mmCIF file with all atom_site columns, C-alpha atoms in Angstrom:
data_model
loop_
_atom_site.group_PDB
_atom_site.id
_atom_site.type_symbol
_atom_site.label_atom_id
_atom_site.label_alt_id
_atom_site.label_comp_id
_atom_site.label_asym_id
_atom_site.label_entity_id
_atom_site.label_seq_id
_atom_site.pdbx_PDB_ins_code
_atom_site.Cartn_x
_atom_site.Cartn_y
_atom_site.Cartn_z
_atom_site.occupancy
_atom_site.B_iso_or_equiv
_atom_site.pdbx_formal_charge
_atom_site.auth_seq_id
_atom_site.auth_comp_id
_atom_site.auth_asym_id
_atom_site.auth_atom_id
_atom_site.pdbx_PDB_model_num
ATOM 1   C CA . MET A 1 1   ? -27.773 4.063   1.097   1.00 36.00 ? 1   MET A CA 1
ATOM 2   C CA . ILE A 1 2   ? -26.179 0.620   1.432   1.00 38.00 ? 2   ILE A CA 1
ATOM 3   C CA . THR A 1 3   ? -23.478 0.655   4.121   1.00 45.00 ? 3   THR A CA 1
ATOM 4   C CA . GLN A 1 4   ? -22.494 -3.010  3.944   1.00 49.00 ? 4   GLN A CA 1
ATOM 5   C CA . PRO A 1 5   ? -21.166 -4.665  0.788   1.00 55.00 ? 5   PRO A CA 1
ATOM 6   C CA . VAL A 1 6   ? -23.828 -6.280  -1.336  1.00 73.00 ? 6   VAL A CA 1
ATOM 7   C CA . ASP A 1 7   ? -21.314 -9.054  -1.883  1.00 89.00 ? 7   ASP A CA 1
ATOM 8   C CA . ALA A 1 8   ? -17.597 -9.634  -1.394  1.00 93.00 ? 8   ALA A CA 1
ATOM 9   C CA . VAL A 1 9   ? -14.982 -12.303 -2.078  1.00 96.00 ? 9   VAL A CA 1
ATOM 10  C CA . GLU A 1 10  ? -11.397 -12.635 -0.873  1.00 96.00 ? 10  GLU A CA 1
ATOM 11  C CA . TRP A 1 11  ? -8.387  -14.634 -1.981  1.00 97.00 ? 11  TRP A CA 1
ATOM 12  C CA . MET A 1 12  ? -4.762  -14.980 -0.907  1.00 96.00 ? 12  MET A CA 1
ATOM 13  C CA . PHE A 1 13  ? -1.861  -15.357 -3.336  1.00 95.00 ? 13  PHE A CA 1
ATOM 14  C CA . PRO A 1 14  ? 1.880   -15.849 -2.979  1.00 92.00 ? 14  PRO A CA 1
ATOM 15  C CA . ARG A 1 15  ? 4.008   -12.796 -3.766  1.00 90.00 ? 15  ARG A CA 1
ATOM 16  C CA . LEU A 1 16  ? 5.065   -14.235 -7.130  1.00 87.00 ? 16  LEU A CA 1
ATOM 17  C CA . PRO A 1 17  ? 4.661   -12.916 -10.703 1.00 85.00 ? 17  PRO A CA 1
ATOM 18  C CA . ARG A 1 18  ? 2.199   -15.684 -11.650 1.00 92.00 ? 18  ARG A CA 1
ATOM 19  C CA . SER A 1 19  ? -0.237  -14.447 -8.990  1.00 93.00 ? 19  SER A CA 1
ATOM 20  C CA . ALA A 1 20  ? -1.428  -11.589 -11.215 1.00 94.00 ? 20  ALA A CA 1
ATOM 21  C CA . GLY A 1 21  ? -2.688  -14.089 -13.799 1.00 94.00 ? 21  GLY A CA 1
ATOM 22  C CA . ARG A 1 22  ? -4.318  -16.270 -11.163 1.00 97.00 ? 22  ARG A CA 1
ATOM 23  C CA . ALA A 1 23  ? -6.032  -13.250 -9.617  1.00 97.00 ? 23  ALA A CA 1
ATOM 24  C CA . ARG A 1 24  ? -7.313  -12.176 -13.055 1.00 97.00 ? 24  ARG A CA 1
ATOM 25  C CA . LEU A 1 25  ? -8.820  -15.627 -13.618 1.00 97.00 ? 25  LEU A CA 1
ATOM 26  C CA . ARG A 1 26  ? -10.644 -15.484 -10.283 1.00 97.00 ? 26  ARG A CA 1
ATOM 27  C CA . LEU A 1 27  ? -11.909 -11.964 -11.013 1.00 97.00 ? 27  LEU A CA 1
ATOM 28  C CA . LEU A 1 28  ? -13.166 -13.085 -14.413 1.00 97.00 ? 28  LEU A CA 1
ATOM 29  C CA . ARG A 1 29  ? -15.140 -15.944 -12.842 1.00 96.00 ? 29  ARG A CA 1
ATOM 30  C CA . GLN A 1 30  ? -16.562 -13.706 -10.125 1.00 96.00 ? 30  GLN A CA 1
ATOM 31  C CA . ALA A 1 31  ? -17.508 -10.946 -12.559 1.00 95.00 ? 31  ALA A CA 1
ATOM 32  C CA . PHE A 1 32  ? -19.441 -13.537 -14.567 1.00 94.00 ? 32  PHE A CA 1
ATOM 33  C CA . ARG A 1 33  ? -21.292 -14.656 -11.399 1.00 94.00 ? 33  ARG A CA 1
ATOM 34  C CA . TRP A 1 34  ? -22.097 -11.042 -10.517 1.00 93.00 ? 34  TRP A CA 1
ATOM 35  C CA . GLU A 1 35  ? -23.130 -10.290 -14.117 1.00 92.00 ? 35  GLU A CA 1
ATOM 36  C CA . VAL A 1 36  ? -20.669 -7.402  -14.398 1.00 94.00 ? 36  VAL A CA 1
ATOM 37  C CA . PRO A 1 37  ? -20.761 -5.992  -17.957 1.00 94.00 ? 37  PRO A CA 1
ATOM 38  C CA . ILE A 1 38  ? -17.924 -7.328  -20.126 1.00 95.00 ? 38  ILE A CA 1
ATOM 39  C CA . GLU A 1 39  ? -16.475 -3.864  -20.833 1.00 96.00 ? 39  GLU A CA 1
ATOM 40  C CA . SER A 1 40  ? -16.256 -3.174  -17.103 1.00 96.00 ? 40  SER A CA 1
ATOM 41  C CA . THR A 1 41  ? -14.794 -6.623  -16.492 1.00 97.00 ? 41  THR A CA 1
ATOM 42  C CA . GLU A 1 42  ? -12.050 -5.955  -19.039 1.00 97.00 ? 42  GLU A CA 1
ATOM 43  C CA . ILE A 1 43  ? -11.120 -2.713  -17.282 1.00 97.00 ? 43  ILE A CA 1
ATOM 44  C CA . ALA A 1 44  ? -11.263 -4.425  -13.874 1.00 98.00 ? 44  ALA A CA 1
ATOM 45  C CA . LEU A 1 45  ? -8.860  -7.102  -15.118 1.00 97.00 ? 45  LEU A CA 1
ATOM 46  C CA . ILE A 1 46  ? -6.321  -4.421  -16.052 1.00 96.00 ? 46  ILE A CA 1
ATOM 47  C CA . LEU A 1 47  ? -6.761  -2.631  -12.722 1.00 98.00 ? 47  LEU A CA 1
ATOM 48  C CA . LEU A 1 48  ? -6.379  -5.820  -10.699 1.00 97.00 ? 48  LEU A CA 1
ATOM 49  C CA . SER A 1 49  ? -3.351  -6.886  -12.699 1.00 96.00 ? 49  SER A CA 1
ATOM 50  C CA . GLU A 1 50  ? -1.605  -3.567  -12.041 1.00 95.00 ? 50  GLU A CA 1
ATOM 51  C CA . LEU A 1 51  ? -2.328  -3.625  -8.301  1.00 96.00 ? 51  LEU A CA 1
ATOM 52  C CA . VAL A 1 52  ? -1.220  -7.249  -7.833  1.00 95.00 ? 52  VAL A CA 1
ATOM 53  C CA . THR A 1 53  ? 1.878   -6.705  -9.965  1.00 93.00 ? 53  THR A CA 1
ATOM 54  C CA . ASN A 1 54  ? 2.824   -3.671  -7.861  1.00 91.00 ? 54  ASN A CA 1
ATOM 55  C CA . ALA A 1 55  ? 2.395   -5.702  -4.676  1.00 91.00 ? 55  ALA A CA 1
ATOM 56  C CA . CYS A 1 56  ? 4.611   -8.457  -6.094  1.00 88.00 ? 56  CYS A CA 1
ATOM 57  C CA . ARG A 1 57  ? 7.334   -6.129  -7.399  1.00 86.00 ? 57  ARG A CA 1
ATOM 58  C CA . HIS A 1 58  ? 7.492   -3.314  -4.907  1.00 78.00 ? 58  HIS A CA 1
ATOM 59  C CA . ALA A 1 59  ? 6.472   -4.669  -1.504  1.00 77.00 ? 59  ALA A CA 1
ATOM 60  C CA . ARG A 1 60  ? 9.781   -4.946  0.303   1.00 73.00 ? 60  ARG A CA 1
ATOM 61  C CA . THR A 1 61  ? 8.784   -7.855  2.501   1.00 72.00 ? 61  THR A CA 1
ATOM 62  C CA . PRO A 1 62  ? 9.891   -11.466 2.886   1.00 74.00 ? 62  PRO A CA 1
ATOM 63  C CA . ARG A 1 63  ? 8.975   -13.610 -0.117  1.00 74.00 ? 63  ARG A CA 1
ATOM 64  C CA . ASP A 1 64  ? 6.729   -15.828 2.024   1.00 78.00 ? 64  ASP A CA 1
ATOM 65  C CA . ARG A 1 65  ? 4.296   -12.980 2.801   1.00 85.00 ? 65  ARG A CA 1
ATOM 66  C CA . LEU A 1 66  ? 0.974   -13.346 0.999   1.00 91.00 ? 66  LEU A CA 1
ATOM 67  C CA . ILE A 1 67  ? -0.985  -10.812 -1.028  1.00 94.00 ? 67  ILE A CA 1
ATOM 68  C CA . GLY A 1 68  ? -4.674  -10.438 -0.249  1.00 95.00 ? 68  GLY A CA 1
ATOM 69  C CA . VAL A 1 69  ? -7.192  -9.625  -2.970  1.00 97.00 ? 69  VAL A CA 1
ATOM 70  C CA . ARG A 1 70  ? -10.729 -8.563  -2.168  1.00 97.00 ? 70  ARG A CA 1
ATOM 71  C CA . LEU A 1 71  ? -13.514 -7.768  -4.639  1.00 97.00 ? 71  LEU A CA 1
ATOM 72  C CA . LEU A 1 72  ? -16.604 -5.974  -3.409  1.00 95.00 ? 72  LEU A CA 1
ATOM 73  C CA . LEU A 1 73  ? -19.845 -4.640  -4.728  1.00 93.00 ? 73  LEU A CA 1
ATOM 74  C CA . PRO A 1 74  ? -20.471 -1.896  -2.153  1.00 90.00 ? 74  PRO A CA 1
ATOM 75  C CA . THR A 1 75  ? -23.475 -1.027  -4.321  1.00 88.00 ? 75  THR A CA 1
ATOM 76  C CA . CYS A 1 76  ? -24.783 -2.731  -7.440  1.00 86.00 ? 76  CYS A CA 1
ATOM 77  C CA . SER A 1 77  ? -23.219 -0.007  -9.587  1.00 92.00 ? 77  SER A CA 1
ATOM 78  C CA . VAL A 1 78  ? -19.679 0.055   -8.137  1.00 95.00 ? 78  VAL A CA 1
ATOM 79  C CA . LEU A 1 79  ? -16.971 -2.605  -8.248  1.00 96.00 ? 79  LEU A CA 1
ATOM 80  C CA . ARG A 1 80  ? -14.190 -2.169  -5.685  1.00 97.00 ? 80  ARG A CA 1
ATOM 81  C CA . ILE A 1 81  ? -10.841 -3.945  -5.931  1.00 98.00 ? 81  ILE A CA 1
ATOM 82  C CA . GLU A 1 82  ? -8.517  -4.099  -2.923  1.00 98.00 ? 82  GLU A CA 1
ATOM 83  C CA . VAL A 1 83  ? -5.000  -5.545  -2.846  1.00 97.00 ? 83  VAL A CA 1
ATOM 84  C CA . SER A 1 84  ? -3.216  -5.852  0.502   1.00 95.00 ? 84  SER A CA 1
ATOM 85  C CA . ASP A 1 85  ? 0.441   -6.599  1.141   1.00 93.00 ? 85  ASP A CA 1
ATOM 86  C CA . ALA A 1 86  ? 2.774   -6.561  4.147   1.00 91.00 ? 86  ALA A CA 1
ATOM 87  C CA . SER A 1 87  ? 4.726   -3.451  3.128   1.00 90.00 ? 87  SER A CA 1
ATOM 88  C CA . PRO A 1 88  ? 3.877   -0.258  5.026   1.00 88.00 ? 88  PRO A CA 1
ATOM 89  C CA . GLU A 1 89  ? 5.114   1.941   2.157   1.00 89.00 ? 89  GLU A CA 1
ATOM 90  C CA . LEU A 1 90  ? 2.157   3.598   0.425   1.00 88.00 ? 90  LEU A CA 1
ATOM 91  C CA . PRO A 1 91  ? 2.300   3.762   -3.378  1.00 85.00 ? 91  PRO A CA 1
ATOM 92  C CA . ALA A 1 92  ? 2.777   7.121   -5.048  1.00 78.00 ? 92  ALA A CA 1
ATOM 93  C CA . LEU A 1 93  ? 1.759   8.177   -8.523  1.00 72.00 ? 93  LEU A CA 1
ATOM 94  C CA . ARG A 1 94  ? 4.761   9.163   -10.627 1.00 72.00 ? 94  ARG A CA 1
ATOM 95  C CA . ARG A 1 95  ? 5.208   10.230  -14.204 1.00 73.00 ? 95  ARG A CA 1
ATOM 96  C CA . ALA A 1 96  ? 7.291   7.803   -16.230 1.00 61.00 ? 96  ALA A CA 1
ATOM 97  C CA . ALA A 1 97  ? 9.553   9.212   -18.915 1.00 61.00 ? 97  ALA A CA 1
ATOM 98  C CA . LEU A 1 98  ? 8.793   8.245   -22.505 1.00 60.00 ? 98  LEU A CA 1
ATOM 99  C CA . ASP A 1 99  ? 11.754  5.857   -22.615 1.00 61.00 ? 99  ASP A CA 1
ATOM 100 C CA . ASP A 1 100 ? 11.066  4.204   -19.222 1.00 56.00 ? 100 ASP A CA 1
ATOM 101 C CA . GLU A 1 101 ? 10.256  0.507   -19.549 1.00 58.00 ? 101 GLU A CA 1
ATOM 102 C CA . SER A 1 102 ? 8.083   0.461   -16.423 1.00 58.00 ? 102 SER A CA 1
ATOM 103 C CA . GLY A 1 103 ? 6.513   2.790   -13.899 1.00 58.00 ? 103 GLY A CA 1
ATOM 104 C CA . ARG A 1 104 ? 3.166   3.450   -15.550 1.00 66.00 ? 104 ARG A CA 1
ATOM 105 C CA . GLY A 1 105 ? 0.990   1.099   -13.497 1.00 78.00 ? 105 GLY A CA 1
ATOM 106 C CA . LEU A 1 106 ? -0.538  3.647   -11.146 1.00 86.00 ? 106 LEU A CA 1
ATOM 107 C CA . GLU A 1 107 ? -0.940  6.132   -14.006 1.00 88.00 ? 107 GLU A CA 1
ATOM 108 C CA . LEU A 1 108 ? -3.020  3.472   -15.742 1.00 88.00 ? 108 LEU A CA 1
ATOM 109 C CA . VAL A 1 109 ? -5.017  2.816   -12.564 1.00 94.00 ? 109 VAL A CA 1
ATOM 110 C CA . ALA A 1 110 ? -5.655  6.547   -12.122 1.00 93.00 ? 110 ALA A CA 1
ATOM 111 C CA . ALA A 1 111 ? -6.775  6.850   -15.756 1.00 93.00 ? 111 ALA A CA 1
ATOM 112 C CA . LEU A 1 112 ? -9.103  3.816   -15.800 1.00 96.00 ? 112 LEU A CA 1
ATOM 113 C CA . ALA A 1 113 ? -10.572 3.758   -12.289 1.00 97.00 ? 113 ALA A CA 1
ATOM 114 C CA . THR A 1 114 ? -13.308 6.050   -11.034 1.00 97.00 ? 114 THR A CA 1
ATOM 115 C CA . SER A 1 115 ? -11.193 6.538   -7.894  1.00 97.00 ? 115 SER A CA 1
ATOM 116 C CA . TRP A 1 116 ? -8.207  4.910   -6.213  1.00 97.00 ? 116 TRP A CA 1
ATOM 117 C CA . GLY A 1 117 ? -6.041  5.228   -3.135  1.00 96.00 ? 117 GLY A CA 1
ATOM 118 C CA . ALA A 1 118 ? -4.090  3.420   -0.444  1.00 95.00 ? 118 ALA A CA 1
ATOM 119 C CA . HIS A 1 119 ? -4.136  3.272   3.331   1.00 95.00 ? 119 HIS A CA 1
ATOM 120 C CA . PRO A 1 120 ? -2.427  1.388   6.154   1.00 94.00 ? 120 PRO A CA 1
ATOM 121 C CA . ARG A 1 121 ? -4.214  -1.819  7.057   1.00 90.00 ? 121 ARG A CA 1
ATOM 122 C CA . GLY A 1 122 ? -6.391  -1.880  10.152  1.00 83.00 ? 122 GLY A CA 1
ATOM 123 C CA . GLU A 1 123 ? -5.493  -2.591  13.754  1.00 84.00 ? 123 GLU A CA 1
ATOM 124 C CA . GLY A 1 124 ? -3.741  -5.925  14.204  1.00 83.00 ? 124 GLY A CA 1
ATOM 125 C CA . PHE A 1 125 ? -2.564  -6.131  10.563  1.00 84.00 ? 125 PHE A CA 1
ATOM 126 C CA . ILE A 1 126 ? 0.709   -5.143  8.981   1.00 86.00 ? 126 ILE A CA 1
ATOM 127 C CA . GLY A 1 127 ? 1.141   -3.433  5.639   1.00 92.00 ? 127 GLY A CA 1
ATOM 128 C CA . LYS A 1 128 ? -1.233  -1.519  3.420   1.00 94.00 ? 128 LYS A CA 1
ATOM 129 C CA . THR A 1 129 ? -4.221  -1.865  1.148   1.00 96.00 ? 129 THR A CA 1
ATOM 130 C CA . THR A 1 130 ? -4.279  -0.290  -2.290  1.00 96.00 ? 130 THR A CA 1
ATOM 131 C CA . TRP A 1 131 ? -7.758  -0.001  -3.750  1.00 97.00 ? 131 TRP A CA 1
ATOM 132 C CA . CYS A 1 132 ? -9.644  1.262   -6.757  1.00 98.00 ? 132 CYS A CA 1
ATOM 133 C CA . GLU A 1 133 ? -13.287 1.601   -7.678  1.00 98.00 ? 133 GLU A CA 1
ATOM 134 C CA . LEU A 1 134 ? -14.961 1.304   -11.029 1.00 97.00 ? 134 LEU A CA 1
ATOM 135 C CA . ASP A 1 135 ? -18.439 2.658   -11.727 1.00 96.00 ? 135 ASP A CA 1
ATOM 136 C CA . LEU A 1 136 ? -20.539 0.093   -13.569 1.00 94.00 ? 136 LEU A CA 1
ATOM 137 C CA . PRO A 1 137 ? -22.751 1.394   -16.401 1.00 90.00 ? 137 PRO A CA 1
ATOM 138 C CA . VAL A 1 138 ? -25.273 -1.396  -15.792 1.00 74.00 ? 138 VAL A CA 1
ATOM 139 C CA . PRO A 1 139 ? -25.919 -2.555  -12.216 1.00 73.00 ? 139 PRO A CA 1
ATOM 140 C CA . ALA A 1 140 ? -24.353 -5.894  -11.328 1.00 77.00 ? 140 ALA A CA 1
ATOM 141 C CA . ASN A 1 141 ? -26.472 -8.715  -9.917  1.00 79.00 ? 141 ASN A CA 1
ATOM 142 C CA . PRO A 1 142 ? -24.732 -10.025 -6.794  1.00 74.00 ? 142 PRO A CA 1
ATOM 143 C CA . HIS A 1 143 ? -27.317 -12.720 -6.126  1.00 68.00 ? 143 HIS A CA 1
ATOM 144 C CA . ASP A 1 144 ? -26.888 -16.082 -7.840  1.00 57.00 ? 144 ASP A CA 1
#
């Protein structure tokens, strides 16, 4: 069993709405490098977009705090997406009413991801990390 990530990348983004699009572009480039299947990449783009958007909208922190995005291949058949922000409030899944205009992001994450969750960040860091994992039907190739 592999205990260390096969490969990982990290980026920082401002807590602004445009950051979701910039994060998606970086994920798309990295998925190509790792040879992640296109169907899995499309799902990962949705998952990442939801997690970054939640961090931008709901993290009650000063505007100058950054959002961290980390992509990992803990094994060649799992893609893990982590989004960290400075808010200590953990996200909670809720059921949006049919006429609600928002509030379905984590429902979508729960439906598309193999697993997901959130936890406080480690010692010396403020805030939380929200993560999800996606099983890959074809192993990725982390080596260029």
